[in-house]
């Protein structure tokens, strides 16, 4: 082996080692991969457990049928009569079946459904199923296959008992509270010897098809989510637009909610859910009558001795922020459940605005018995009144720039070459400073109003108080208000035209026109030309909003329409009441005063001036370099 060959092999080895080192995944990528594999493994485990349970159930039934004897642990409960028992109060009507011993139908009273029936059926037997499973030493106990004997029956209480051999039993106790809270427990009596010594887990399968309850499928589907709360943590939810699976791994949950836009069914565990559960959500097709197919595979603590029962609660009711907080106090588990998180109020900043301002104002105005459309108008007027001083200050800043435009044109006319733009900008800033004008203050109203707009974007679609509320031509403020419907879907538009959306887009065009005219009147030189190009983009925005908001609720579109209308009206009034000659005289007086007592620029103005000088010096150095 000659020297060149040896050198080549060494270099190849070095390159191979370097490439291996360079392409190895980072620690973060490794952890992400591990989490993905764990999630996949958890889903696979869930599939395997379901398959094993199904196979065990099939074998158990086959053996009992073949032998015709009573050797199965729950032989007595494998046959019986399926009957319905109803628990009812002023808010809920819940139906339980002796086949499976669990809740099969939930009707929320006092809320119309989309077909104008006086009550909302959240789910019934064909829509949802809850199944409890226990892995015994000889038999798997699957409650959905057992027939329970009802006892202790009243309007608010029910006991379901599945008898086992030698006097044992599985007992489900239910108690309906005064509002929307159902308390229940599962307890094994006389079955300790049927389980392994270290067995302490109750498996739960909960499936539900979320019914479409509102007229607008697309809009309602956007707010229907499988939501869950982590133990000692915040809430999260699966994707509302696509099929999604969440493997809980080592996470523990306080509750899982099958949520529609305005109603929810929430399963709460005293001893937490998890770990190693799986949550799954599948969006359904428009026209099917359903929004999502929800599935939760969960587990919790179980005491085979029967000394302690596995305790649960269910909230079945409207997604009403105040109501949920009140009902949550009826929970017996002593947990911070935070069920009000089911009412989505936006990201932290916008949630704060809605939580501590919008909800209080909304509650205050509705306490007077106003129509919800009037409430939206009054909220708009209140917000405009609060922001008016800042809006006026911003407008006056723009007006000052407008009346100074002739002087700016005169002072900067020598800077007409492209390479002179920096000097032109600096001269403009200097003149503004001499007249005491801040060109940045015109942005303030938009910065102030934008969080409010976004906060209302989150609040209005989740305000159940708007549901089925009519106003003027609008039948229901919580969904779209069609003036034309054609029965088939057009991409980007849908199957209808919403009048409030058209009004919102029209008001947006008007407000954009007035804003651009005001800005154009204060632009100098090339800025005015650039503004002419930008105005076409500004006119395209309302068109984009039309495609976005045609499916949105009439209440939200109406609020935006009223808000923009009053914004345009305020701008028009300020323009009509501003005396340009008087304003210019005030600025001239300030200019003369500043000439006698010049003030050194400070704050943002000083930083801008320094940046401009630095940029000018850099440009001068480059020009000198080119000349050399």
Coordinates of C-alpha atoms in Angstrom, one line a residue:
X1 CA 0.0 0.0 0.0
X2 CA 1.6 3.2 -1.1
X3 CA 1.5 6.6 0.6
X4 CA -1.2 8.1 -1.6
X5 CA -3.5 5.1 -1.1
X6 CA -3.0 5.2 2.7
X7 CA -3.7 9.0 2.7
X8 CA -6.9 8.5 0.7
X9 CA -8.2 5.8 3.0
X10 CA -7.5 8.0 6.0
X11 CA -9.3 10.9 4.4
X12 CA -12.2 8.7 3.5
X13 CA -12.4 7.5 7.1
X14 CA -12.2 11.0 8.5
X15 CA -15.0 12.1 6.1
X16 CA -17.1 9.1 7.0
X17 CA -16.7 9.8 10.8
X18 CA -17.4 13.5 10.2
X19 CA -20.5 12.7 8.0
X20 CA -21.8 10.3 10.7
X21 CA -21.3 12.9 13.4
X22 CA -22.9 15.7 11.3
X23 CA -26.0 13.7 10.3
X24 CA -26.7 12.2 13.7
X25 CA -30.0 13.5 15.2
X26 CA -30.0 16.1 17.9
X27 CA -31.2 15.2 21.4
X28 CA -34.4 17.1 20.8
X29 CA -35.0 15.1 17.6
X30 CA -34.3 11.9 19.5
X31 CA -36.8 12.8 22.2
X32 CA -39.4 13.7 19.6
X33 CA -38.9 10.4 17.8
X34 CA -39.2 8.6 21.1
X35 CA -42.5 10.4 21.9
X36 CA -43.8 9.5 18.4
X37 CA -42.8 5.9 18.8
X38 CA -44.4 5.8 22.3
X39 CA -47.6 7.3 20.9
X40 CA -47.7 4.7 18.1
X41 CA -47.0 2.0 20.7
X42 CA -49.8 3.3 22.9
X43 CA -52.2 3.3 20.0
X44 CA -51.1 -0.3 19.1
X45 CA -51.6 -1.4 22.7
X46 CA -55.1 0.1 22.6
X47 CA -55.9 -1.8 19.4
X48 CA -54.4 -5.0 20.9
X49 CA -56.4 -4.6 24.2
X50 CA -59.6 -4.1 22.2
X51 CA -58.9 -7.2 20.1
X52 CA -58.2 -9.2 23.2
X53 CA -61.3 -8.0 24.9
X54 CA -63.4 -8.8 21.8
X55 CA -61.9 -12.3 21.5
X56 CA -62.4 -13.0 25.2
X57 CA -66.0 -11.9 25.0
X58 CA -66.6 -14.1 21.9
X59 CA -65.0 -17.1 23.6
X60 CA -66.9 -16.6 26.9
X61 CA -70.3 -16.4 25.0
X62 CA -69.4 -19.4 22.9
X63 CA -68.5 -21.5 25.9
X64 CA -71.6 -20.5 27.8
X65 CA -73.8 -21.3 24.8
X66 CA -72.0 -24.6 24.2
X67 CA -72.1 -25.8 27.8
X68 CA -75.5 -24.4 28.7
X69 CA -74.3 -24.4 32.3
X70 CA -73.7 -21.7 34.9
X71 CA -69.9 -21.9 35.1
X72 CA -69.4 -18.3 33.9
X73 CA -68.9 -15.8 36.7
X74 CA -71.8 -13.6 35.5
X75 CA -73.9 -16.3 33.9
X76 CA -77.0 -15.0 35.6
X77 CA -76.5 -11.5 34.1
X78 CA -75.8 -12.6 30.5
X79 CA -79.6 -12.9 29.9
X80 CA -82.4 -10.6 30.9
X81 CA -84.9 -8.0 29.8
X82 CA -83.7 -4.6 28.4
X83 CA -85.6 -1.8 30.1
X84 CA -85.1 2.0 30.3
X85 CA -85.1 4.0 33.5
X86 CA -85.3 7.8 33.4
X87 CA -83.8 10.3 35.9
X88 CA -85.0 13.8 35.5
X89 CA -84.8 17.3 37.0
X90 CA -85.7 20.7 35.7
X91 CA -82.6 20.8 33.5
X92 CA -81.8 17.2 32.4
X93 CA -83.6 14.0 31.4
X94 CA -81.2 11.0 31.5
X95 CA -82.1 7.5 30.3
X96 CA -80.3 4.4 31.6
X97 CA -80.6 0.9 30.1
X98 CA -80.6 -2.3 32.1
X99 CA -78.5 -3.7 29.3
X100 CA -75.0 -2.5 30.2
X101 CA -76.3 -0.5 33.2
X102 CA -75.1 2.8 31.8
X103 CA -76.4 6.1 30.4
X104 CA -77.8 5.7 26.9
X105 CA -79.6 9.0 26.3
X106 CA -79.2 12.6 27.4
X107 CA -81.8 15.4 26.8
X108 CA -81.0 18.9 27.8
X109 CA -84.2 20.7 28.6
X110 CA -85.1 24.2 27.7
X111 CA -82.9 24.6 24.6
X112 CA -84.3 24.3 21.1
X113 CA -82.5 22.0 18.6
X114 CA -81.9 22.9 14.9
X115 CA -85.3 21.5 13.9
X116 CA -87.0 23.8 16.5
X117 CA -87.9 20.9 18.9
X118 CA -88.1 22.4 22.4
X119 CA -85.3 20.3 23.9
X120 CA -81.8 19.2 22.7
X121 CA -81.0 15.5 22.5
X122 CA -77.3 15.5 23.0
X123 CA -77.0 11.8 22.3
X124 CA -79.1 8.6 22.4
X125 CA -78.5 4.8 22.4
X126 CA -77.3 4.6 18.8
X127 CA -74.9 7.7 19.3
X128 CA -73.0 6.8 22.4
X129 CA -71.8 3.9 24.6
X130 CA -69.9 3.7 27.8
X131 CA -68.4 0.4 28.8
X132 CA -66.5 -0.7 31.9
X133 CA -64.1 -3.6 31.7
X134 CA -62.3 -5.6 34.4
X135 CA -59.7 -8.3 33.7
X136 CA -60.5 -11.2 36.0
X137 CA -58.3 -14.3 36.6
X138 CA -60.8 -16.5 34.7
X139 CA -63.4 -14.2 33.2
X140 CA -63.2 -10.7 31.7
X141 CA -66.1 -8.6 33.0
X142 CA -67.5 -6.4 30.3
X143 CA -70.5 -4.4 31.5
X144 CA -72.1 -3.7 28.1
X145 CA -72.9 -7.4 27.8
X146 CA -74.5 -7.7 31.2
X147 CA -78.1 -7.2 32.2
X148 CA -78.5 -5.2 35.4
X149 CA -81.3 -5.3 37.9
X150 CA -82.5 -1.7 38.8
X151 CA -83.4 -0.7 42.4
X152 CA -83.5 2.4 44.6
X153 CA -85.4 4.2 41.7
X154 CA -86.5 7.8 42.1
X155 CA -86.4 10.9 40.0
X156 CA -82.8 11.5 41.1
X157 CA -81.4 8.1 42.2
X158 CA -80.8 4.7 40.6
X159 CA -78.9 1.5 41.5
X160 CA -77.9 -1.0 38.8
X161 CA -76.8 -4.5 40.0
X162 CA -75.3 -7.3 38.0
X163 CA -75.3 -10.5 40.1
X164 CA -72.4 -12.9 40.0
X165 CA -71.9 -16.4 41.3
X166 CA -71.6 -17.0 45.1
X167 CA -73.3 -13.8 45.9
X168 CA -70.9 -11.4 44.3
X169 CA -72.0 -8.4 42.1
X170 CA -71.1 -5.3 40.2
X171 CA -73.0 -2.3 41.4
X172 CA -73.5 1.0 39.6
X173 CA -75.0 3.8 41.7
X174 CA -76.3 7.0 40.1
X175 CA -77.4 10.3 41.6
X176 CA -78.6 13.2 39.5
X177 CA -77.9 16.6 41.0
X178 CA -80.2 19.6 40.9
X179 CA -78.6 21.0 37.7
X180 CA -76.4 19.4 35.1
X181 CA -74.2 17.2 37.3
X182 CA -74.5 13.4 37.5
X183 CA -72.7 11.6 40.3
X184 CA -72.0 7.9 40.0
X185 CA -69.8 5.0 41.1
X186 CA -68.8 1.5 40.3
X187 CA -68.2 -1.1 43.0
X188 CA -67.4 -4.8 43.1
X189 CA -68.9 -6.8 45.9
X190 CA -67.7 -10.2 46.9
X191 CA -65.4 -10.6 43.9
X192 CA -61.9 -10.2 45.5
X193 CA -60.9 -13.7 44.7
X194 CA -61.7 -13.3 41.0
X195 CA -58.8 -10.9 40.4
X196 CA -55.0 -11.1 40.5
X197 CA -53.6 -9.9 43.9
X198 CA -52.1 -6.8 42.4
X199 CA -55.0 -5.9 40.1
X200 CA -56.2 -2.3 40.6
X201 CA -57.3 -1.0 37.2
X202 CA -60.7 -0.3 35.7
X203 CA -60.7 0.1 32.0
X204 CA -63.3 2.4 30.3
X205 CA -64.4 2.7 26.7
X206 CA -66.5 5.8 25.9
X207 CA -67.6 6.4 22.4
X208 CA -70.0 9.0 21.0
X209 CA -71.1 10.5 17.7
X210 CA -71.5 14.2 18.2
X211 CA -74.7 15.3 16.7
X212 CA -75.1 18.4 14.6
X213 CA -77.2 20.7 16.7
X214 CA -76.9 24.0 14.7
X215 CA -77.8 25.0 11.2
X216 CA -74.3 25.8 10.1
X217 CA -72.4 22.5 9.9
X218 CA -69.0 24.1 8.9
X219 CA -69.1 26.7 11.6
X220 CA -70.3 24.4 14.4
X221 CA -67.8 21.7 13.4
X222 CA -65.0 24.2 13.9
X223 CA -65.9 24.5 17.6
X224 CA -66.7 20.8 18.3
X225 CA -63.6 19.2 19.9
X226 CA -62.6 16.4 22.1
X227 CA -61.2 18.4 25.0
X228 CA -59.3 17.1 28.1
X229 CA -57.7 18.6 31.2
X230 CA -54.4 17.4 32.5
X231 CA -54.0 16.7 36.2
X232 CA -52.6 19.8 37.9
X233 CA -52.3 21.4 34.4
X234 CA -54.1 23.1 31.6
X235 CA -56.6 22.0 29.0
X236 CA -56.0 20.9 25.5
X237 CA -58.0 19.4 22.6
X238 CA -57.6 17.3 19.5
X239 CA -57.7 18.7 16.0
X240 CA -61.1 20.2 15.1
X241 CA -60.4 19.9 11.3
X242 CA -58.8 16.5 10.8
X243 CA -58.6 13.0 12.3
X244 CA -56.4 13.1 15.4
X245 CA -55.2 10.7 18.1
X246 CA -53.7 11.5 21.4
X247 CA -51.7 8.8 23.3
X248 CA -51.6 9.8 26.9
X249 CA -48.5 7.8 27.8
X250 CA -47.6 8.9 31.3
X251 CA -50.1 11.8 31.4
X252 CA -53.0 11.7 33.9
X253 CA -56.2 13.5 33.3
X254 CA -58.9 15.1 35.5
X255 CA -61.6 14.9 32.8
X256 CA -62.4 14.2 29.2
X257 CA -65.1 16.2 27.3
X258 CA -67.0 15.3 24.1
X259 CA -67.8 18.9 23.2
X260 CA -70.1 20.5 20.6
X261 CA -70.2 24.2 19.9
X262 CA -72.7 24.9 22.7
X263 CA -73.1 21.7 24.6
X264 CA -70.8 19.2 26.2
X265 CA -70.7 15.8 28.0
X266 CA -67.8 15.7 30.4
X267 CA -66.6 12.5 32.2
X268 CA -64.7 13.3 35.5
X269 CA -62.8 10.8 37.6
X270 CA -62.1 11.2 41.3
X271 CA -58.9 9.2 41.1
X272 CA -57.8 10.6 37.7
X273 CA -57.6 8.9 34.3
X274 CA -54.4 7.3 33.1
X275 CA -51.7 6.7 32.3
X276 CA -51.7 4.9 28.9
X277 CA -55.1 6.0 27.7
X278 CA -55.9 6.9 24.1
X279 CA -58.1 9.7 22.7
X280 CA -59.4 9.7 19.1
X281 CA -61.5 12.1 17.1
X282 CA -62.7 11.7 13.5
X283 CA -64.6 14.5 11.6
X284 CA -67.8 13.4 9.9
X285 CA -69.1 14.4 6.5
X286 CA -71.5 17.3 6.0
X287 CA -75.0 16.0 5.6
X288 CA -74.4 13.0 7.8
X289 CA -76.1 14.7 10.8
X290 CA -72.9 14.3 12.9
X291 CA -69.9 16.5 13.5
X292 CA -67.3 14.2 15.0
X293 CA -66.9 10.6 16.1
X294 CA -65.2 10.7 19.6
X295 CA -63.6 7.8 21.3
X296 CA -61.8 7.7 24.6
X297 CA -60.0 4.6 26.0
X298 CA -59.3 5.4 29.6
X299 CA -58.4 3.7 32.9
X300 CA -58.7 4.6 36.6
X301 CA -58.3 3.1 40.1
X302 CA -60.2 0.0 41.1
X303 CA -60.5 -1.7 44.4
X304 CA -61.2 -5.5 44.0
X305 CA -62.1 -5.8 47.7
X306 CA -65.1 -3.6 47.3
X307 CA -64.1 -1.4 50.3
X308 CA -63.8 1.6 48.0
X309 CA -65.8 2.4 44.9
X310 CA -64.5 4.0 41.6
X311 CA -66.2 7.4 41.6
X312 CA -67.1 9.5 38.6
X313 CA -69.1 12.6 37.7
X314 CA -70.5 13.8 34.4
X315 CA -71.4 17.3 33.4
X316 CA -74.0 17.2 30.7
X317 CA -75.1 20.7 29.7
X318 CA -74.6 24.0 28.0
X319 CA -71.2 25.6 27.4
X320 CA -72.2 28.7 29.5
X321 CA -69.2 30.3 31.3
X322 CA -71.1 31.5 34.3
X323 CA -73.3 28.4 34.6
X324 CA -70.4 26.0 34.4
X325 CA -68.6 27.8 37.2
X326 CA -71.6 27.5 39.4
X327 CA -72.3 23.9 38.6
X328 CA -68.6 23.0 39.1
X329 CA -69.1 23.9 42.8
X330 CA -71.4 20.9 43.0
X331 CA -68.5 18.5 42.4
X332 CA -67.7 16.3 45.4
X333 CA -64.1 15.6 44.4
X334 CA -62.5 18.8 45.7
X335 CA -60.5 19.4 42.5
X336 CA -59.9 22.6 40.5
X337 CA -61.7 21.3 37.4
X338 CA -61.7 24.5 35.4
X339 CA -64.6 23.3 33.4
X340 CA -65.2 26.8 32.2
X341 CA -62.3 26.2 29.8
X342 CA -64.9 24.5 27.7
X343 CA -65.9 28.0 26.7
X344 CA -63.0 29.0 24.5
X345 CA -62.2 32.7 24.9
X346 CA -59.0 32.9 22.9
X347 CA -55.3 33.0 23.6
X348 CA -54.1 34.4 27.0
X349 CA -54.3 38.1 26.2
X350 CA -57.7 37.8 24.5
X351 CA -59.0 35.5 27.2
X352 CA -58.1 38.1 29.8
X353 CA -60.0 40.7 27.8
X354 CA -63.0 38.4 27.5
X355 CA -62.8 37.0 31.0
X356 CA -62.5 40.3 32.9
X357 CA -64.3 42.8 30.6
X358 CA -66.5 41.4 27.8
X359 CA -68.3 38.8 30.0
X360 CA -69.0 41.3 32.7
X361 CA -70.3 43.9 30.3
X362 CA -72.3 41.3 28.4
X363 CA -73.9 40.1 31.7
X364 CA -74.6 43.6 32.8
X365 CA -76.4 44.6 29.5
X366 CA -78.4 41.3 29.3
X367 CA -79.6 41.8 32.8
X368 CA -81.7 44.7 31.5
X369 CA -83.6 42.3 29.2
X370 CA -82.3 43.9 26.0
X371 CA -82.5 41.9 22.7
X372 CA -79.1 40.3 22.0
X373 CA -78.7 42.4 18.8
X374 CA -79.2 45.6 20.9
X375 CA -76.6 44.2 23.4
X376 CA -74.0 43.8 20.6
X377 CA -74.7 47.4 19.5
X378 CA -74.4 48.7 23.0
X379 CA -71.1 46.8 23.6
X380 CA -69.8 48.4 20.4
X381 CA -70.8 51.9 21.5
X382 CA -69.2 51.4 24.9
X383 CA -65.9 50.2 23.3
X384 CA -66.0 53.2 20.9
X385 CA -66.6 55.5 23.9
X386 CA -63.6 54.0 25.8
X387 CA -61.2 54.3 22.8
X388 CA -62.5 57.6 21.5
X389 CA -59.9 59.8 23.2
X390 CA -57.1 57.8 21.7
X391 CA -58.8 57.6 18.3
X392 CA -59.2 61.4 18.3
X393 CA -55.6 61.9 19.3
X394 CA -54.5 59.7 16.5
X395 CA -56.7 61.5 14.0
X396 CA -55.4 64.9 15.0
X397 CA -51.8 63.6 14.5
X398 CA -52.8 62.6 11.0
X399 CA -54.5 65.9 10.5
X400 CA -51.4 67.8 11.5
X401 CA -49.4 65.8 9.0
X402 CA -52.0 66.6 6.4
X403 CA -51.9 70.4 6.9
X404 CA -48.1 70.2 6.9
X405 CA -47.9 68.4 3.6
X406 CA -47.3 71.6 1.5
X407 CA -44.4 72.6 3.7
X408 CA -43.0 69.1 3.6
X409 CA -43.2 69.1 -0.2
X410 CA -41.3 72.4 -0.3
X411 CA -38.7 71.3 2.2
X412 CA -37.9 68.0 0.5
X413 CA -38.3 68.8 -3.2
X414 CA -34.5 68.9 -3.8
X415 CA -34.4 65.2 -2.7
X416 CA -36.0 63.8 -5.8
X417 CA -33.3 61.2 -6.7
X418 CA -33.6 57.6 -5.5
X419 CA -30.2 57.9 -3.7
X420 CA -31.5 60.9 -1.8
X421 CA -34.4 59.2 -0.1
X422 CA -32.5 58.9 3.2
X423 CA -31.8 62.6 3.3
X424 CA -35.5 63.2 2.4
X425 CA -36.7 61.1 5.2
X426 CA -34.4 62.8 7.7
X427 CA -35.5 66.2 6.5
X428 CA -39.2 65.2 7.0
X429 CA -38.5 63.8 10.5
X430 CA -36.7 67.0 11.4
X431 CA -39.5 69.2 10.2
X432 CA -42.1 67.0 12.1
X433 CA -40.0 67.5 15.3
X434 CA -39.9 71.2 14.8
X435 CA -43.7 71.4 14.5
X436 CA -44.2 68.9 17.4
X437 CA -45.8 66.2 15.3
X438 CA -45.3 62.4 15.9
X439 CA -45.9 60.4 12.7
X440 CA -46.2 57.2 14.6
X441 CA -49.2 58.1 16.8
X442 CA -51.5 57.4 13.8
X443 CA -51.0 53.7 14.4
X444 CA -52.2 53.7 18.0
X445 CA -56.0 53.2 17.4
X446 CA -55.3 50.1 15.3
X447 CA -53.0 48.7 17.9
X448 CA -55.6 49.3 20.6
X449 CA -58.6 48.1 18.7
X450 CA -57.0 45.0 17.2
X451 CA -56.9 43.0 20.5
X452 CA -60.6 43.9 21.1
X453 CA -61.5 42.7 17.6
X454 CA -59.8 39.4 18.1
X455 CA -61.2 39.0 21.6
X456 CA -64.7 39.5 20.2
X457 CA -63.9 37.0 17.4
X458 CA -63.4 34.4 20.1
X459 CA -66.3 35.5 22.4
X460 CA -69.3 35.9 20.1
X461 CA -69.2 32.4 18.5
X462 CA -69.0 30.8 22.0
X463 CA -71.7 32.9 23.6
X464 CA -74.6 30.5 24.0
X465 CA -76.9 33.5 24.9
X466 CA -76.9 34.4 21.2
X467 CA -78.2 30.9 20.3
X468 CA -81.7 31.0 18.8
X469 CA -81.9 34.8 19.4
X470 CA -83.5 36.8 16.5
X471 CA -82.9 40.4 15.6
X472 CA -84.3 42.3 12.7
X473 CA -84.1 39.9 9.7
X474 CA -81.7 37.5 11.5
X475 CA -83.5 34.4 12.8
X476 CA -80.5 33.1 14.8
X477 CA -77.5 35.3 15.8
X478 CA -75.4 32.2 16.5
X479 CA -75.3 31.0 12.9
X480 CA -75.3 32.5 9.4
X481 CA -78.2 34.5 8.0
X482 CA -78.7 33.4 4.4
X483 CA -80.5 35.7 1.9
X484 CA -79.9 33.2 -0.9
X485 CA -79.3 29.4 -0.6
X486 CA -78.8 27.0 -3.6
X487 CA -78.5 23.6 -2.0
X488 CA -75.0 22.6 -3.3
X489 CA -71.5 23.6 -2.3
X490 CA -69.4 26.1 -4.2
X491 CA -65.7 26.2 -3.2
X492 CA -64.8 29.2 -1.1
X493 CA -68.4 30.3 -0.7
X494 CA -70.5 27.3 0.4
X495 CA -74.2 26.9 -0.3
X496 CA -75.5 30.4 0.7
X497 CA -74.9 34.1 0.9
X498 CA -74.9 35.7 4.4
X499 CA -76.4 39.2 4.5
X500 CA -74.5 40.3 7.6
X501 CA -71.3 39.1 6.0
X502 CA -72.0 41.3 2.9
X503 CA -72.8 44.2 5.2
X504 CA -69.5 43.7 7.1
X505 CA -67.5 43.6 3.9
X506 CA -69.3 46.7 2.6
X507 CA -68.5 48.6 5.8
X508 CA -64.9 47.4 5.6
X509 CA -64.6 48.8 2.1
X510 CA -66.0 52.2 3.3
X511 CA -63.7 52.3 6.3
X512 CA -60.7 51.3 4.1
X513 CA -61.5 54.1 1.6
X514 CA -61.7 56.7 4.3
X515 CA -58.5 55.5 6.0
X516 CA -56.6 55.4 2.7
X517 CA -57.8 58.9 1.7
X518 CA -56.7 60.2 5.1
X519 CA -53.2 58.6 4.7
X520 CA -52.9 59.7 1.1
X521 CA -53.6 63.3 2.0
X522 CA -50.5 63.3 4.3
X523 CA -48.1 61.4 2.1
X524 CA -45.2 63.2 0.4
X525 CA -43.6 62.4 -3.0
X526 CA -42.9 58.7 -3.6
X527 CA -44.9 57.8 -0.6
X528 CA -48.1 59.0 -2.3
X529 CA -47.3 56.8 -5.3
X530 CA -46.7 53.8 -3.1
X531 CA -50.0 54.4 -1.4
X532 CA -51.8 54.2 -4.8
X533 CA -50.4 50.7 -5.2
X534 CA -51.3 49.7 -1.7
X535 CA -54.9 50.8 -2.0
X536 CA -55.7 47.9 -4.3
X537 CA -54.5 45.5 -1.6
X538 CA -56.7 47.2 0.9
X539 CA -59.7 46.8 -1.3
X540 CA -58.9 43.1 -1.7
X541 CA -59.1 42.5 2.1
X542 CA -62.9 42.8 2.3
X543 CA -63.1 40.2 -0.5
X544 CA -60.9 37.9 1.5
X545 CA -63.0 38.5 4.6
X546 CA -66.1 37.5 2.6
X547 CA -64.7 34.1 1.9
X548 CA -63.7 33.7 5.5
X549 CA -66.8 35.0 7.2
X550 CA -69.7 33.8 5.0
X551 CA -70.1 30.7 7.2
X552 CA -69.5 32.6 10.5
X553 CA -72.3 33.6 12.9
X554 CA -74.5 36.5 12.1
X555 CA -73.8 37.9 15.5
X556 CA -70.1 38.2 14.8
X557 CA -70.6 39.6 11.4
X558 CA -73.1 42.1 12.7
X559 CA -70.8 43.2 15.5
X560 CA -68.0 43.8 13.0
X561 CA -70.4 45.7 10.7
X562 CA -71.6 48.0 13.5
X563 CA -68.0 48.5 14.7
X564 CA -66.7 49.5 11.3
X565 CA -69.8 51.7 10.6
X566 CA -69.2 53.6 13.8
X567 CA -65.5 53.9 13.1
X568 CA -66.2 55.4 9.7
X569 CA -68.8 57.7 11.3
X570 CA -66.3 58.9 13.9
X571 CA -63.7 59.5 11.3
X572 CA -66.1 61.5 9.1
X573 CA -67.3 63.6 12.1
X574 CA -63.7 64.4 13.1
X575 CA -62.9 65.4 9.5
X576 CA -65.8 67.7 9.3
X577 CA -65.2 69.3 12.7
X578 CA -61.4 69.9 12.1
X579 CA -60.5 73.4 11.0
X580 CA -57.3 73.0 9.0
X581 CA -56.4 76.7 9.0
X582 CA -56.7 76.9 12.7
X583 CA -54.7 73.7 13.2
X584 CA -52.0 75.0 10.9
X585 CA -51.8 78.3 12.9
X586 CA -51.4 76.3 16.1
X587 CA -48.5 74.4 14.5
X588 CA -46.9 77.5 13.2
X589 CA -47.0 79.0 16.7
X590 CA -45.4 75.8 18.1
X591 CA -42.7 76.0 15.4
X592 CA -41.8 79.6 16.3
X593 CA -41.7 78.6 20.0
X594 CA -39.4 75.6 19.3
X595 CA -37.1 77.9 17.2
X596 CA -36.6 80.2 20.2
X597 CA -36.3 77.3 22.7
X598 CA -34.9 74.3 20.7
X599 CA -35.4 71.0 22.4
X600 CA -33.1 68.0 21.9
X601 CA -34.8 65.0 20.5
X602 CA -35.4 62.2 22.9
X603 CA -36.8 58.7 23.1
X604 CA -38.0 57.2 19.9
X605 CA -37.4 60.3 17.9
X606 CA -33.8 60.4 19.0
X607 CA -33.3 56.8 18.2
X608 CA -34.8 57.2 14.7
X609 CA -32.6 60.3 14.1
X610 CA -29.5 58.4 15.1
X611 CA -30.4 55.4 12.9
X612 CA -31.0 57.7 9.9
X613 CA -27.6 59.4 10.4
X614 CA -25.9 56.1 10.7
X615 CA -27.6 54.8 7.6
X616 CA -26.7 58.1 5.8
X617 CA -23.0 57.8 6.8
X618 CA -22.9 54.1 5.7
X619 CA -24.4 55.1 2.3
X620 CA -21.8 57.9 1.9
X621 CA -19.0 55.5 2.6
X622 CA -20.3 53.1 0.0
X623 CA -20.6 55.9 -2.6
X624 CA -17.0 56.9 -1.9
X625 CA -15.9 53.3 -2.3
X626 CA -17.6 53.1 -5.7
X627 CA -15.9 56.3 -6.8
X628 CA -12.5 54.9 -5.9

